[in-house]
Each structure stands twice: as C-alpha cells, then as structure tokens.
Coordinates of C-alpha atoms and ligand atoms in Angstrom, one line a residue:
M980 CA 31.2 26.7 62.0
S981 CA 29.6 29.3 59.8
T982 CA 27.9 32.0 61.5
Y983 CA 26.5 33.5 58.3
P984 CA 22.9 34.1 58.9
V985 CA 20.7 31.9 56.8
D986 CA 17.3 33.3 55.7
H987 CA 15.5 30.1 54.8
S988 CA 12.9 31.9 52.8
E989 CA 15.6 33.7 50.9
A990 CA 17.5 30.4 50.4
A991 CA 14.3 28.7 49.2
S992 CA 13.6 31.5 46.8
G993 CA 17.2 31.3 45.6
I994 CA 16.7 27.7 44.8
G995 CA 13.5 28.5 43.1
W996 CA 15.2 31.1 41.0
R997 CA 17.9 28.8 40.1
V998 CA 15.4 26.1 39.1
F999 CA 13.5 28.7 37.1
A1000 CA 16.7 29.9 35.5
V1001 CA 17.6 26.3 34.4
F1002 CA 14.1 25.7 33.2
A1003 CA 14.0 28.9 31.3
G1004 CA 17.4 28.1 29.8
F1005 CA 15.7 25.1 28.2
L1006 CA 12.3 26.8 27.7
I1007 CA 13.3 30.0 26.0
P1008 CA 15.2 28.5 23.1
F1009 CA 12.3 26.1 22.7
V1010 CA 9.8 28.8 22.6
I1011 CA 11.9 30.7 20.1
A1012 CA 12.3 27.6 18.0
I1013 CA 8.5 27.0 18.0
G1014 CA 7.9 30.6 17.0
A1015 CA 10.4 30.4 14.2
W1016 CA 8.9 27.1 13.0
L1017 CA 5.4 28.6 13.0
A1018 CA 6.7 31.6 11.0
V1019 CA 8.5 29.4 8.5
S1020 CA 5.5 27.1 8.2
A1021 CA 3.2 30.0 7.5
H1022 CA 5.6 31.3 4.9
N1023 CA 5.9 27.8 3.3
A1024 CA 2.2 27.4 3.3
S1025 CA 1.8 30.6 1.4
D1026 CA 4.6 29.7 -1.0
K1027 CA 3.1 26.3 -1.6
A1028 CA -0.3 27.7 -2.2
S1029 CA 1.1 30.0 -4.9
Q1030 CA 3.2 27.2 -6.3
A1031 CA 0.2 25.0 -6.4
A1032 CA -1.7 27.6 -8.3
A1033 CA 1.2 28.0 -10.7
S1034 CA 1.6 24.3 -11.1
A1035 CA -2.1 23.7 -11.8
K1036 CA -2.0 26.5 -14.4
A1037 CA 1.2 25.1 -16.0
A1038 CA -0.4 21.6 -16.0
S1039 CA -3.3 22.8 -18.0
A1040 CA -1.0 24.8 -20.3
T1041 CA 1.4 21.8 -21.0
S1042 CA -1.0 18.9 -21.0
S1043 CA -2.2 19.8 -24.4
N1044 CA 1.3 19.5 -25.8
T1045 CA 2.5 16.3 -24.1
G1046 CA -0.7 14.6 -23.1
M1047 CA 0.7 14.6 -19.5
S1048 CA -0.1 16.5 -16.4
M1049 CA 3.1 18.3 -15.4
P1050 CA 3.9 20.9 -12.8
T1051 CA 6.0 24.0 -13.8
S1052 CA 9.1 22.6 -12.2
A1053 CA 9.9 19.1 -11.0
A1054 CA 11.3 20.6 -7.8
T1055 CA 8.5 23.0 -6.7
G1056 CA 5.4 22.5 -4.8
A1057 CA 4.5 18.9 -5.8
G1058 CA 3.7 18.1 -2.2
A1059 CA 1.0 20.7 -2.0
V1060 CA -0.7 20.0 -5.3
P1061 CA -4.0 18.1 -4.8
T1062 CA -4.3 15.1 -7.0
V1063 CA -7.1 12.6 -7.7
S1064 CA -6.6 8.9 -7.1
F1065 CA -7.8 6.4 -9.7
A1066 CA -6.6 3.5 -7.6
G1067 CA -8.7 0.4 -7.8
I1068 CA -11.1 1.6 -10.5
A1069 CA -12.5 -1.4 -12.3
P1070 CA -15.2 -1.9 -14.9
A1071 CA -18.1 -4.2 -14.1
N1072 CA -16.5 -7.0 -16.1
A1073 CA -13.1 -6.6 -14.5
D1074 CA -12.9 -10.3 -13.5
A1075 CA -13.6 -11.5 -17.0
L1076 CA -11.1 -9.0 -18.4
A1077 CA -8.5 -10.2 -15.9
M1078 CA -9.1 -13.8 -17.0
R1079 CA -8.8 -12.9 -20.7
H1080 CA -5.6 -10.9 -20.1
A1081 CA -2.6 -12.8 -21.3
A1082 CA -0.2 -12.7 -18.3
F1083 CA 3.3 -11.3 -18.9
P1084 CA 5.4 -14.5 -19.2
A1085 CA 7.2 -14.7 -15.8
A1086 CA 9.2 -17.8 -16.5
L1087 CA 12.9 -17.0 -16.9
P1088 CA 13.7 -17.6 -20.6
A1089 CA 16.7 -19.7 -21.6
A1090 CA 20.0 -17.9 -21.7
S1091 CA 21.6 -17.1 -25.1
A1092 CA 24.1 -19.7 -26.1
G1093 CA 27.6 -18.9 -27.3
P1094 CA 30.0 -16.2 -26.2
I1095 CA 27.9 -13.3 -27.5
A1096 CA 24.3 -12.6 -26.5
H1097 CA 22.6 -10.5 -29.1
V1098 CA 19.9 -8.2 -27.7
H1099 CA 17.6 -6.3 -29.9
L1100 CA 15.4 -3.7 -28.2
S1101 CA 12.9 -1.8 -30.2
I1102 CA 11.4 1.4 -28.6
A1103 CA 7.8 2.3 -29.5
D1104 CA 4.9 4.3 -28.2
R1105 CA 2.2 1.8 -27.2
V1106 CA -1.0 1.7 -25.3
V1107 CA -0.7 -1.1 -22.7
S1108 CA -3.1 -2.6 -20.2
I1109 CA -2.0 -2.2 -16.6
A1110 CA -5.1 -3.5 -14.8
P1111 CA -8.4 -5.0 -15.9
G1112 CA -10.0 -2.4 -18.3
I1113 CA -7.3 0.2 -17.6
H1114 CA -5.2 1.5 -20.5
Y1115 CA -2.1 3.6 -20.5
K1116 CA -0.1 5.4 -23.2
A1117 CA 3.3 4.0 -22.5
W1118 CA 6.8 4.3 -24.0
T1119 CA 8.0 0.7 -24.3
F1120 CA 10.9 -1.6 -25.0
G1121 CA 9.7 -4.4 -27.2
D1122 CA 6.1 -3.2 -27.1
T1123 CA 5.5 -4.1 -23.5
A1124 CA 6.1 -2.6 -20.0
P1125 CA 8.2 -4.1 -18.6
G1126 CA 10.3 -4.9 -21.7
P1127 CA 11.5 -8.3 -22.5
V1128 CA 13.4 -10.3 -19.9
I1129 CA 17.1 -10.7 -21.0
H1130 CA 18.9 -13.7 -19.7
V1131 CA 22.7 -14.0 -20.2
R1132 CA 25.5 -16.0 -18.6
Q1133 CA 28.1 -14.3 -16.5
G1134 CA 31.1 -13.5 -18.8
Q1135 CA 29.0 -13.3 -22.0
K1136 CA 29.4 -10.3 -24.2
V1137 CA 26.0 -8.5 -24.6
A1138 CA 25.7 -6.9 -28.0
V1139 CA 22.8 -4.4 -27.8
T1140 CA 21.0 -3.0 -30.8
L1141 CA 18.6 -0.2 -29.9
T1142 CA 16.1 1.0 -32.5
N1143 CA 14.0 4.0 -31.7
S1144 CA 10.5 4.0 -33.3
G1145 CA 9.1 6.3 -30.8
A1146 CA 8.3 10.0 -31.2
M1147 CA 11.2 11.4 -29.1
A1148 CA 14.7 10.6 -28.1
H1149 CA 15.3 7.6 -25.9
S1150 CA 18.2 5.4 -24.7
V1151 CA 19.0 2.4 -22.6
D1152 CA 20.9 2.1 -19.4
F1153 CA 21.9 -1.4 -18.3
H1154 CA 22.7 -1.6 -14.6
A1155 CA 24.7 -4.8 -15.4
A1156 CA 27.1 -2.8 -17.6
Q1157 CA 30.2 -1.0 -16.6
V1158 CA 30.7 1.5 -19.4
A1159 CA 30.9 5.2 -20.0
P1160 CA 27.2 6.2 -19.8
N1161 CA 27.7 9.4 -21.8
I1162 CA 28.7 7.2 -24.7
D1163 CA 26.9 3.9 -24.5
F1164 CA 23.7 5.2 -22.8
A1165 CA 23.5 8.3 -25.0
D1166 CA 20.2 9.3 -26.6
V1167 CA 19.0 7.8 -29.8
A1168 CA 16.9 10.1 -32.0
P1169 CA 13.5 9.0 -33.3
G1170 CA 14.0 6.8 -36.3
A1171 CA 17.6 6.1 -35.5
S1172 CA 19.3 3.1 -34.0
K1173 CA 22.6 2.3 -32.3
T1174 CA 24.7 -0.6 -31.2
F1175 CA 27.0 -1.0 -28.2
S1176 CA 28.2 -3.9 -26.2
F1177 CA 29.4 -4.8 -22.7
V1178 CA 30.7 -7.8 -20.9
A1179 CA 28.2 -9.1 -18.3
S1180 CA 31.0 -9.7 -15.8
V1181 CA 28.9 -9.2 -12.6
P1182 CA 26.1 -11.7 -11.9
G1183 CA 22.8 -10.6 -10.5
A1184 CA 19.2 -9.5 -11.3
F1185 CA 19.6 -6.1 -12.9
M1186 CA 17.4 -3.3 -14.1
Y1187 CA 17.6 -1.8 -17.5
H1188 CA 15.8 1.4 -18.3
C1189 CA 15.7 4.4 -20.5
G1190 CA 18.1 7.0 -19.2
T1191 CA 17.0 10.0 -21.3
A1192 CA 16.3 13.0 -19.1
P1193 CA 14.2 13.1 -17.1
A1194 CA 14.8 9.4 -16.6
F1195 CA 12.2 9.6 -13.9
M1196 CA 9.5 10.3 -16.5
H1197 CA 10.8 7.7 -19.0
I1198 CA 10.8 5.0 -16.3
A1199 CA 7.4 6.0 -15.0
N1200 CA 6.1 5.7 -18.5
G1201 CA 7.1 2.1 -18.9
M1202 CA 10.7 2.1 -20.1
Y1203 CA 12.3 -0.6 -18.0
G1204 CA 13.0 -4.3 -17.8
A1205 CA 15.2 -7.0 -16.2
I1206 CA 18.4 -8.5 -17.3
V1207 CA 19.4 -11.7 -15.4
V1208 CA 23.2 -12.4 -15.4
E1209 CA 23.5 -15.9 -14.2
P1210 CA 26.7 -17.3 -12.7
K1211 CA 27.8 -20.8 -13.2
N1212 CA 27.4 -22.0 -9.6
M1213 CA 23.8 -21.3 -8.8
P1214 CA 22.0 -24.1 -6.9
L1215 CA 19.7 -26.0 -9.3
V1216 CA 16.0 -25.3 -8.9
Q1217 CA 12.9 -26.6 -10.6
H1218 CA 11.2 -23.2 -11.5
Q1219 CA 12.6 -19.7 -12.1
Y1220 CA 10.4 -16.7 -12.4
V1221 CA 11.2 -13.0 -13.0
L1222 CA 9.2 -10.3 -11.4
V1223 CA 9.6 -6.6 -12.3
S1224 CA 7.8 -4.3 -10.0
S1225 CA 6.8 -0.8 -10.9
E1226 CA 4.4 2.0 -10.1
W1227 CA 1.9 3.7 -12.4
Y1228 CA 0.7 7.3 -11.9
L1229 CA -2.4 8.1 -14.0
N1230 CA -3.8 11.5 -15.1
A1231 CA -7.1 9.8 -15.9
P1232 CA -8.9 6.6 -14.9
G1233 CA -7.8 4.9 -18.1
T1234 CA -11.1 3.1 -18.5
G1235 CA -12.0 4.9 -21.7
A1236 CA -9.2 6.8 -23.4
P1237 CA -5.8 5.6 -22.2
A1238 CA -4.3 7.5 -19.3
S1239 CA -1.0 9.2 -19.4
L1240 CA 1.6 10.1 -16.8
D1241 CA 0.7 12.4 -14.0
V1242 CA 4.0 13.9 -13.1
T1243 CA 2.8 15.5 -9.9
K1244 CA 1.5 12.1 -8.5
A1245 CA 4.8 10.5 -9.5
E1246 CA 6.7 13.2 -7.6
Q1247 CA 4.4 12.7 -4.7
M1248 CA 5.0 8.9 -5.0
T1249 CA 1.2 8.3 -4.8
P1250 CA 0.7 5.7 -7.5
D1251 CA -2.7 4.5 -8.7
W1252 CA -1.4 1.0 -9.5
V1253 CA 1.7 -1.0 -8.4
T1254 CA 2.3 -4.1 -10.4
F1255 CA 4.5 -7.1 -10.9
N1256 CA 5.3 -7.3 -14.6
G1257 CA 3.2 -4.4 -15.5
Y1258 CA -0.4 -5.5 -14.8
S1259 CA -2.2 -5.4 -11.5
A1260 CA -2.5 -8.8 -9.7
Q1261 CA -2.1 -10.7 -13.0
Y1262 CA -0.7 -13.8 -11.2
K1263 CA -3.8 -14.0 -9.0
T1264 CA -5.8 -15.0 -12.1
H1265 CA -2.9 -16.7 -13.8
P1266 CA -0.9 -18.1 -10.9
L1267 CA 2.7 -19.2 -11.1
T1268 CA 3.1 -22.9 -10.4
S1269 CA 5.3 -25.5 -8.7
M1270 CA 4.9 -28.9 -7.1
P1271 CA 5.3 -29.8 -3.4
G1272 CA 9.0 -30.1 -2.4
Q1273 CA 10.2 -28.2 -5.5
T1274 CA 12.4 -25.1 -5.2
V1275 CA 11.2 -21.9 -6.9
R1276 CA 13.6 -19.1 -7.6
F1277 CA 12.3 -15.5 -7.9
W1278 CA 14.5 -13.0 -9.8
V1279 CA 13.0 -9.7 -8.6
V1280 CA 13.8 -6.3 -10.0
D1281 CA 12.3 -3.2 -8.7
A1282 CA 12.0 -0.6 -11.5
G1283 CA 10.4 2.0 -9.4
P1284 CA 10.6 4.7 -10.4
S1285 CA 10.5 5.4 -6.7
L1286 CA 9.0 2.7 -4.4
N1287 CA 10.8 -0.3 -3.0
T1288 CA 9.4 -3.8 -3.0
E1289 CA 9.5 -5.6 0.4
F1290 CA 9.4 -9.1 -1.1
H1291 CA 7.6 -11.8 0.9
V1292 CA 6.0 -15.1 0.2
V1293 CA 3.1 -15.9 2.5
G1294 CA 3.2 -19.3 4.1
T1295 CA 6.9 -19.9 3.8
V1296 CA 10.3 -18.2 4.3
L1297 CA 12.9 -17.2 1.8
K1298 CA 15.2 -20.3 2.1
R1299 CA 18.0 -18.5 0.2
A1300 CA 18.0 -14.8 -0.2
W1301 CA 20.6 -13.1 -2.2
I1302 CA 20.0 -9.6 -1.0
N1303 CA 20.6 -6.8 -3.5
A1304 CA 21.0 -9.7 -6.0
D1305 CA 24.6 -10.1 -4.8
L1306 CA 25.4 -13.5 -6.3
V1307 CA 29.1 -13.2 -5.4
D1308 CA 28.7 -13.6 -1.7
A1309 CA 26.8 -16.3 0.1
P1310 CA 23.0 -15.8 0.4
Q1311 CA 21.2 -15.2 3.7
H1312 CA 19.0 -18.1 4.8
D1313 CA 15.4 -18.4 6.2
I1314 CA 14.4 -14.8 6.3
Q1315 CA 10.8 -13.5 6.1
T1316 CA 11.0 -10.4 3.9
A1317 CA 13.7 -8.9 1.8
V1318 CA 13.9 -5.3 0.5
V1319 CA 14.4 -4.9 -3.2
P1320 CA 15.2 -1.3 -3.6
A1321 CA 14.0 0.9 -6.5
G1322 CA 16.7 0.4 -9.2
G1323 CA 17.9 -2.8 -7.6
G1324 CA 17.3 -6.5 -7.5
G1325 CA 17.0 -9.6 -5.3
V1326 CA 17.1 -13.3 -5.9
F1327 CA 15.1 -15.6 -3.6
D1328 CA 14.6 -19.3 -3.4
V1329 CA 11.6 -20.9 -1.6
T1330 CA 11.0 -24.6 -1.1
I1331 CA 7.4 -25.4 -0.2
P1332 CA 6.6 -29.0 0.9
K1333 CA 2.8 -28.6 1.2
A1334 CA 0.4 -28.2 -1.6
G1335 CA -1.6 -24.9 -1.4
I1336 CA -1.8 -21.4 -2.7
Y1337 CA 1.0 -19.1 -1.5
P1338 CA 0.7 -15.3 -2.2
F1339 CA 3.8 -13.3 -3.0
V1340 CA 3.6 -9.7 -2.2
S1341 CA 5.4 -6.5 -1.4
H1342 CA 4.9 -6.5 2.4
S1343 CA 4.7 -2.7 2.1
F1344 CA 1.0 -3.4 2.1
A1345 CA -0.3 -0.3 0.4
S1346 CA 1.3 -1.7 -2.7
V1347 CA -0.7 -4.9 -2.3
M1348 CA -3.9 -2.8 -2.3
L1349 CA -2.7 -1.2 -5.6
G1350 CA -1.9 -4.5 -7.3
E1351 CA 1.5 -5.8 -6.2
V1352 CA 0.4 -9.3 -5.4
G1353 CA 0.4 -12.7 -7.1
L1354 CA -0.1 -16.3 -6.3
L1355 CA 2.2 -19.4 -6.4
N1356 CA 0.0 -22.4 -6.8
V1357 CA 1.9 -25.4 -5.3
G1358 CA 0.5 -28.7 -6.4
N1359 CA -2.1 -27.5 -8.9
V1360 CA -4.8 -27.1 -6.2
A1361 CA -8.2 -25.5 -6.8
G1362 CA -9.3 -22.1 -5.5
T1363 CA -7.7 -18.8 -4.9
M1364 CA -6.4 -16.7 -2.1
S1365 CA -7.0 -13.1 -1.3
H1366 CA -4.4 -11.0 0.5
Ligands
CU359 CU1 12.9 7.1 -22.9

C-alpha cells in the first residue's frame, strides 16, 4: 500500500492544471487562428476597397470603348464591387408586350435527313428582347439568343459553315464534337467564314457556344445554343421541347437604350434575368402544350454562363430522366428534380394524365424570380398559374 502522502488540495489543483493545460492546448491555437483571420480579413478588406476603386475607375474608362462595364481584371475584386440590380424592371404595358412577343420556338425541329447535316451559323451583333420591354445588345448565332436549335441523328456527319458578320472575332465550340479545338473551334475574323465537320457519334442534348476568349463574356452576351443528337432507340413521345437556360447581366435597365453586359455582375453571378430560350417567362404567356396522357420530352441545355438549372415540373415527376443527357445508359425514373449543369444538358420525359397547367422551373427559386419559369398546358385548359 502506498504511504505517499496525498495532499488532496494539491491533487485537485493538479487535475485543474491538467484540465486547463488540455483546454489551453485547444484554445491557444484557436485564439491564434482567430487573430490571424482577423488580420487577414482586415488586409483583404483594404485590398478589396482599393481594388473596387480601381475597378470602378477602369469601368468608366473602358465602357466608352466597348459599351460594357468591365473591371480592370477578371480576377480581382469583383466580389467587393457594388452593383445595381435591374431585376424585374418592367414597363407599365409589360403584360401586353409579353403577349405580343413571339416566343422562341421550343418545339424540337425535325432532324436533317441523309448522312450529312449541313449547319449554317451566321454571327451578328443584334439587339434582342430578353424580357417585356427590356432590350439587350447581344452577339448572336442566327440573329437570336439562344441561336437556332440543331437536331441531328447519332452518327450523322455535321458540316458546319460559320460566317462572322459581327464586329469582332468569334468562333463556335460544339460540345457534341470530338475534334482539336485549336483548329476547328478557332476564331473567325469579322467578315470571314470557315467550315469544319464532325461526326455526331455521342447522343445527347449538347451546348454549342462561342469559344473566343474570354468565352465567359461571349456566352454571357448571347452566343450559345442547343444541338440535339438523337439516338435511334429513344422511346417515342408525343411532344418534344428544347429549353436553353441562360443568365443575363445588365449594365442598364434596358427599357430605353439597350443594355450591355456588366462583367462585374457576371463575375459575381448576380443576374438581372434568367431565362428559358432567351426571354423571361415567355412560356407563361405562350405555354407549351400537350394532352392528358401524352408524354412530353424536354431537351434541356444550360448555357450558363455560370448558374445551373435544377429542372422540375410542378405537379408531376420526371418519369424518365437522362441525367447529364447521357442517352447511352438507362435513364433514372420518377425523380422530382434534376440538375442540368452550366455547360451541360438533360433529357426528361413527363406523362401527365390530368388536364391542368403545370409550371416547369429551375427549382433554384431565385432563378424563377428572375424569369426561369414556363407553363405546360395539358388539355388546352383556360387560365394561368403563378409560381
Ligand atoms: Cu464570340
């Protein structure tokens, strides 16, 4: 038996010291980390403030040249630059303008016949409408943003002729192609044209877009579209619609003079409008249609430039969902919402037995508030539906 004298107060204080030591072992690095973080934050804040000032100055210096609001460098300080939102701005006659607007044709066009699909894409600077009464100075394929829907059969050769009538160099990058991009996706000078071809060997819903640097800006300015490469074995459906989602970042409201790109907003990913097929909520005033019991296929491409689309149809489930537009593997079944990533696609079938009005949305709901919503009218019923 130990005879070692035990001083209970000493023992107690020894335990206390050990507890303190363990606690301090955790606490001291924590305090140091907090201190370091505060110091870095203060430093960043001062950096960002000076960057913001520099960017604002650069924006006013460069906007007279390009018509766009641009920071000094794409990589600096965008997060700290204050911007003004023009989201939801609408003239008094917005409803009438929305009704008068000719909706971008969403129906999938027929595929080209024969072994070669000839695709002519003309590039031009065009003022487009992106919401009721809102105009935007876009760079376009085929005079619209998105550009024309291209529909080919798997295995077809796609012969592309690109004609650049715009004021600067542009190009086209087909996600459906497997080619050397430095050759086939190379820039075409203003006034010039080029041809190239590829075999559409992989089926899916693909994006095409201008790849001229900075591609970010060329996409944000409207240079994108969808190419559907259809395999032989797709289940037959009664209706097929193509939806291309994209964001718009405006340097002005666009109600009077057309707006141009605000690069800072685009870097911050704070769009003024998010659209299916280039115009806010156009399929609310001009709904897509089907009849009860029919199957509707949505070919969805997200052009970005930066935000995903969380595709969802209210009042039903996606009966078949080819996630990432992977048409080689079997689809998923009966899911609620599917992500279509920026620069990607998805193919979704719904079969709705009951007549009614079924909104389709990006369930990332901020995008709905900015215009990424439409309606599927099943059974030609009267009325509308807000979401
Ligand atoms: Cu371009």
